[in-house]
Short mmCIF file of C-alpha atoms in Angstrom, two decimals:
data_model
loop_
_atom_site.label_atom_id
_atom_site.label_comp_id
_atom_site.label_asym_id
_atom_site.label_seq_id
_atom_site.Cartn_x
_atom_site.Cartn_y
_atom_site.Cartn_z
CA MET A 127 0.00 0.00 0.00
CA SER A 128 1.31 3.45 -0.92
CA PRO A 129 1.89 5.97 1.86
CA PRO A 130 -0.84 8.60 2.40
CA ARG A 131 -0.86 11.48 -0.06
CA ARG A 132 -0.49 13.89 2.81
CA ALA A 133 2.54 15.99 3.74
CA LEU A 134 3.78 17.74 6.84
CA ILE A 135 6.04 20.77 6.51
CA ALA A 136 8.08 21.29 9.67
CA VAL A 137 8.71 24.88 10.77
CA THR A 138 11.20 26.35 13.23
CA SER A 139 9.76 27.98 16.35
CA ALA A 140 13.04 29.67 17.23
CA HIS A 141 14.12 33.23 16.60
CA ALA A 142 17.22 35.25 17.34
CA THR A 143 18.93 38.49 16.42
CA LEU A 144 21.93 37.76 14.23
CA ASN A 145 24.46 39.84 12.36
CA VAL A 146 23.58 39.27 8.69
CA PHE A 147 25.63 41.11 6.09
CA ASP A 148 26.75 43.55 8.84
CA SER A 149 23.16 44.26 9.91
CA LYS A 150 21.50 43.04 13.11
CA GLU A 151 18.29 41.33 12.00
CA THR A 152 15.80 38.74 13.21
CA THR A 153 16.07 35.17 12.00
CA GLY A 154 13.20 32.72 12.04
CA LEU A 155 11.30 30.82 9.35
CA PHE A 156 12.66 31.52 5.87
CA ILE A 157 9.28 32.05 4.23
CA SER A 158 9.99 30.71 0.75
CA GLU A 159 11.34 27.48 2.24
CA ALA A 160 7.85 26.78 3.53
CA LEU A 161 5.85 28.46 0.75
CA HIS A 162 7.64 26.88 -2.22
CA PRO A 163 7.26 23.27 -1.04
CA TYR A 164 3.68 24.06 -0.05
CA ARG A 165 2.91 25.21 -3.58
CA VAL A 166 4.63 22.20 -5.16
CA LEU A 167 2.94 19.70 -2.88
CA THR A 168 -0.57 21.13 -3.15
CA ALA A 169 -0.20 21.28 -6.94
CA ALA A 170 0.70 17.57 -6.84
CA GLY A 171 -2.50 16.76 -4.98
CA PHE A 172 -1.14 16.49 -1.44
CA GLU A 173 -3.04 17.61 1.61
CA VAL A 174 -0.45 19.75 3.39
CA ASP A 175 -0.18 20.65 7.07
CA PHE A 176 2.37 22.61 9.06
CA ALA A 177 3.72 22.01 12.55
CA SER A 178 6.45 23.49 14.72
CA GLU A 179 7.76 22.37 18.06
CA LEU A 180 5.96 25.18 19.93
CA GLY A 181 3.15 25.81 17.44
CA THR A 182 4.60 29.26 16.69
CA TYR A 183 6.96 30.87 14.19
CA THR A 184 8.73 34.15 13.53
CA PRO A 185 9.29 35.24 9.92
CA ASP A 186 12.92 35.70 8.97
CA TRP A 187 13.83 39.27 8.04
CA LEU A 188 15.97 38.38 5.05
CA SER A 189 13.32 36.08 3.63
CA GLN A 190 10.91 39.02 3.35
CA GLN A 191 13.25 41.11 1.19
CA PRO A 192 12.40 41.56 -2.52
CA ASP A 193 15.23 39.31 -3.70
CA PHE A 194 13.55 36.39 -1.97
CA LEU A 195 9.86 37.32 -1.76
CA HIS A 196 8.12 38.92 -4.72
CA GLY A 197 5.32 38.47 -7.25
CA GLU A 198 2.77 35.79 -6.48
CA ASP A 199 4.78 34.54 -3.49
CA LEU A 200 4.61 38.00 -1.92
CA ALA A 201 0.87 38.24 -2.60
CA ILE A 202 0.23 34.89 -0.93
CA TRP A 203 2.36 35.84 2.08
CA GLN A 204 0.66 39.21 2.53
CA ASP A 205 -2.83 37.72 2.24
CA THR A 206 -3.51 36.51 5.78
CA GLY A 207 -6.66 34.85 4.46
CA SER A 208 -4.78 32.70 1.95
CA GLU A 209 -4.84 28.98 2.64
CA PHE A 210 -1.06 29.03 3.12
CA ARG A 211 -1.21 31.75 5.77
CA ARG A 212 -4.22 30.26 7.53
CA LYS A 213 -2.51 26.90 7.85
CA LEU A 214 0.84 28.39 8.81
CA ASP A 215 -0.58 30.87 11.32
CA GLY A 216 -2.85 28.24 12.85
CA MET A 217 -0.42 25.32 12.90
CA PRO A 218 -0.35 23.01 15.91
CA LYS A 219 2.47 22.08 18.22
CA ALA A 220 4.25 19.01 16.91
CA ALA A 221 3.33 17.24 20.17
CA ASP A 222 -0.31 17.47 19.10
CA VAL A 223 0.41 15.49 15.92
CA ALA A 224 -0.07 12.09 17.51
CA ASP A 225 0.55 9.87 14.50
CA GLY A 226 3.24 10.88 12.06
CA ALA A 227 2.48 7.80 9.97
CA LYS A 228 -0.62 9.56 8.63
CA TYR A 229 1.82 11.51 6.45
CA GLY A 230 3.55 10.06 3.43
CA LEU A 231 5.99 12.94 3.10
CA PHE A 232 7.84 15.05 5.66
CA TYR A 233 9.62 18.26 4.63
CA ALA A 234 11.80 20.25 7.03
CA SER A 235 11.76 23.92 6.04
CA ALA A 236 14.28 26.15 7.73
CA GLY A 237 15.94 29.51 8.23
CA HIS A 238 18.98 30.08 10.44
CA ALA A 239 16.71 29.68 13.47
CA ALA A 240 16.35 25.99 12.66
CA LEU A 241 19.92 25.52 13.87
CA ILE A 242 18.69 26.63 17.30
CA ASP A 243 15.62 24.48 17.94
CA TYR A 244 15.66 21.64 15.40
CA PRO A 245 18.43 19.62 17.13
CA THR A 246 16.25 19.29 20.26
CA ALA A 247 12.81 19.37 18.60
CA THR A 248 11.88 15.90 19.86
CA ASN A 249 8.33 15.88 18.54
CA LEU A 250 9.25 17.01 15.03
CA GLN A 251 11.99 14.40 15.10
CA ARG A 252 9.47 11.77 16.21
CA ILE A 253 7.19 12.61 13.30
CA ALA A 254 10.05 12.42 10.79
CA ALA A 255 11.05 9.01 12.17
CA GLN A 256 7.44 7.79 11.99
CA VAL A 257 7.11 8.89 8.36
CA TRP A 258 10.37 7.13 7.55
CA ALA A 259 9.42 3.94 9.40
CA ALA A 260 6.10 3.82 7.52
CA GLY A 261 7.92 3.92 4.17
CA GLY A 262 7.41 7.61 3.41
CA VAL A 263 9.71 10.32 2.07
CA VAL A 264 11.74 12.55 4.38
CA ALA A 265 13.02 15.82 2.91
CA SER A 266 14.81 18.92 4.15
CA VAL A 267 16.19 22.15 2.76
CA CYS A 268 18.91 24.63 3.71
CA HIS A 269 19.33 24.46 7.53
CA GLY A 270 16.63 21.80 7.76
CA PRO A 271 19.11 18.92 8.23
CA ALA A 272 19.75 20.30 11.72
CA LEU A 273 16.68 18.25 12.62
CA PHE A 274 18.58 15.05 11.85
CA ALA A 275 20.92 15.68 14.79
CA ASN A 276 18.72 13.34 16.82
CA VAL A 277 16.50 11.46 14.34
CA VAL A 278 16.96 7.70 14.60
CA ASP A 279 15.84 5.11 12.07
CA PRO A 280 13.51 2.90 14.18
CA ALA A 281 14.43 -0.15 12.10
CA THR A 282 18.17 0.06 12.77
CA GLY A 283 18.57 2.20 15.86
CA GLU A 284 21.14 4.22 13.91
CA PRO A 285 20.99 7.91 12.93
CA LEU A 286 18.60 8.29 10.00
CA ILE A 287 21.23 9.95 7.83
CA LYS A 288 24.09 7.59 8.65
CA GLY A 289 25.70 6.31 5.44
CA LYS A 290 23.50 8.57 3.27
CA ARG A 291 24.26 11.50 1.00
CA ILE A 292 22.80 14.82 2.07
CA THR A 293 23.20 18.50 1.34
CA GLY A 294 22.26 21.69 3.13
CA PHE A 295 23.40 25.25 3.71
CA THR A 296 27.15 25.58 3.33
CA THR A 297 29.55 26.86 5.95
CA GLU A 298 31.04 29.01 3.17
CA ALA A 299 27.68 30.75 2.83
CA GLU A 300 27.54 31.37 6.59
CA ILE A 301 30.92 33.08 6.38
CA THR A 302 29.89 35.05 3.28
CA MET A 303 26.78 36.29 5.11
CA LYS A 304 29.01 37.31 8.07
CA VAL A 305 26.79 35.37 10.45
CA MET A 306 29.31 32.76 11.56
CA ASP A 307 30.53 34.53 14.69
CA ASP A 308 26.99 34.81 16.03
CA LEU A 309 26.24 31.17 15.23
CA ARG A 310 29.40 30.04 17.01
CA GLY A 311 28.49 32.29 19.91
CA LEU A 312 25.25 30.32 20.24
CA HIS A 313 27.24 27.06 20.12
CA LEU A 314 25.36 25.86 17.04
CA GLU A 315 26.36 22.98 14.77
CA MET A 316 26.56 23.63 11.03
CA VAL A 317 24.85 21.29 8.57
CA ASP A 318 28.09 19.78 7.27
CA GLU A 319 29.18 19.18 10.86
CA VAL A 320 25.96 17.32 11.67
CA ALA A 321 26.55 15.14 8.63
CA ALA A 322 30.18 14.39 9.57
CA ARG A 323 29.32 13.58 13.18
CA LEU A 324 26.57 11.15 12.21
CA GLY A 325 28.39 9.40 9.39
CA ALA A 326 26.56 10.97 6.46
CA LYS A 327 28.28 12.19 3.30
CA TYR A 328 27.77 15.93 2.87
CA GLU A 329 27.81 17.22 -0.72
CA ARG A 330 27.27 20.68 -2.17
CA ALA A 331 27.15 22.60 -5.42
CA GLN A 332 30.14 24.65 -6.48
CA GLY A 333 28.23 27.89 -5.95
CA ILE A 334 26.76 28.67 -2.55
CA TRP A 335 23.52 29.98 -4.11
CA ASP A 336 23.18 27.33 -6.83
CA ASP A 337 19.92 25.38 -7.02
CA PHE A 338 21.10 21.96 -5.84
CA HIS A 339 19.49 18.93 -4.26
CA ILE A 340 20.34 15.30 -3.57
CA VAL A 341 18.15 12.21 -3.65
CA ASP A 342 19.36 9.18 -1.71
CA GLY A 343 16.55 6.65 -1.68
CA ARG A 344 13.67 8.13 0.31
CA LEU A 345 15.87 10.91 1.71
CA VAL A 346 15.82 14.18 -0.25
CA SER A 347 17.71 17.34 0.68
CA GLY A 348 18.30 20.79 -0.81
CA GLN A 349 21.18 23.20 -0.31
CA ASN A 350 19.61 26.65 0.11
CA PRO A 351 16.45 28.76 -0.39
CA GLN A 352 16.99 28.63 -4.16
CA SER A 353 16.60 24.83 -3.94
CA ALA A 354 13.28 24.70 -2.05
CA THR A 355 11.15 24.13 -5.15
CA SER A 356 13.40 21.60 -6.87
CA THR A 357 13.80 19.69 -3.60
CA ALA A 358 10.04 19.47 -3.17
CA LYS A 359 9.58 18.36 -6.77
CA ALA A 360 12.23 15.67 -6.28
CA ALA A 361 10.49 14.51 -3.10
CA VAL A 362 7.21 14.19 -5.02
CA GLU A 363 8.97 12.17 -7.74
CA VAL A 364 10.34 9.79 -5.11
CA PHE A 365 6.90 9.50 -3.52
CA GLU A 366 5.28 8.63 -6.84
CA LYS A 367 7.61 5.61 -7.16
CA LEU A 368 6.89 4.17 -3.73
#
C-alpha cells in the first residue's frame, strides 16, 4: 500500500537576532522554504499541514526582502486569508500530531533559526522518524538537516542519515553572510558538521547559491532557499515511485 498522499512541513519555532551582512536582524522561518514546497505539494494533490515544536513561528527578516519574496509569493504571504497563511498561522504544536504515519511525506523547512531548535525538537523528530518507518519520504532544505541531529531510524537504531548523501546550507555561505561569529556564539552545529558527526556524506554545489538537491533513496535534501522548489519536486517524484 502506498503511503498517504499527505505531507507535513516542519517549521522552526526559534528566533534570534543575528548579524547578517553587517546588519542586526531577526532570523526565524525563511518564508519561501515553507511556501515553495507548499505550492509544489498542493499542486501535486497532497493535503499539506504545518507544525512546529511550539506551534509558533517568527518570519525571517531576510526572507521578506524583494530578492527572496516577490510576485505571487509575496501576494500569498501578505494575504492573511490565503490557505497558506491560515494553515501556517494556525499550525499546531508538533506534540499534538499524535501519529506521524498519517503523512507520506515530511519536509523540514528552515531559516537560520532551525539551527537553534531543530536539534532538540523531539516531537518534530518523532514525526520524521514515523514517516520514515512507515515507508514515506523525508526531505529537508537549507538548515533543515539540523533536525537530523537526533532522528533515529527505528528499524536500525542508527541515525537516520548515517551512510547517506545529504546536502544543506554551506559553511562558506555562513561566512559570506558574516553570520558565523553569532552562530558560534550560540554554540550551534553547522549542517556539514551534523553530517560528519553522524556518518553521512555531505555534498554541495560549487556555488553557494546554486539550485542543488540530492536524492538518496527516500531521503531528499536541498542546499539553500533557491533549492526549495526543486527539492520538493524531487520529493514528489520519489513519492510517486513508492
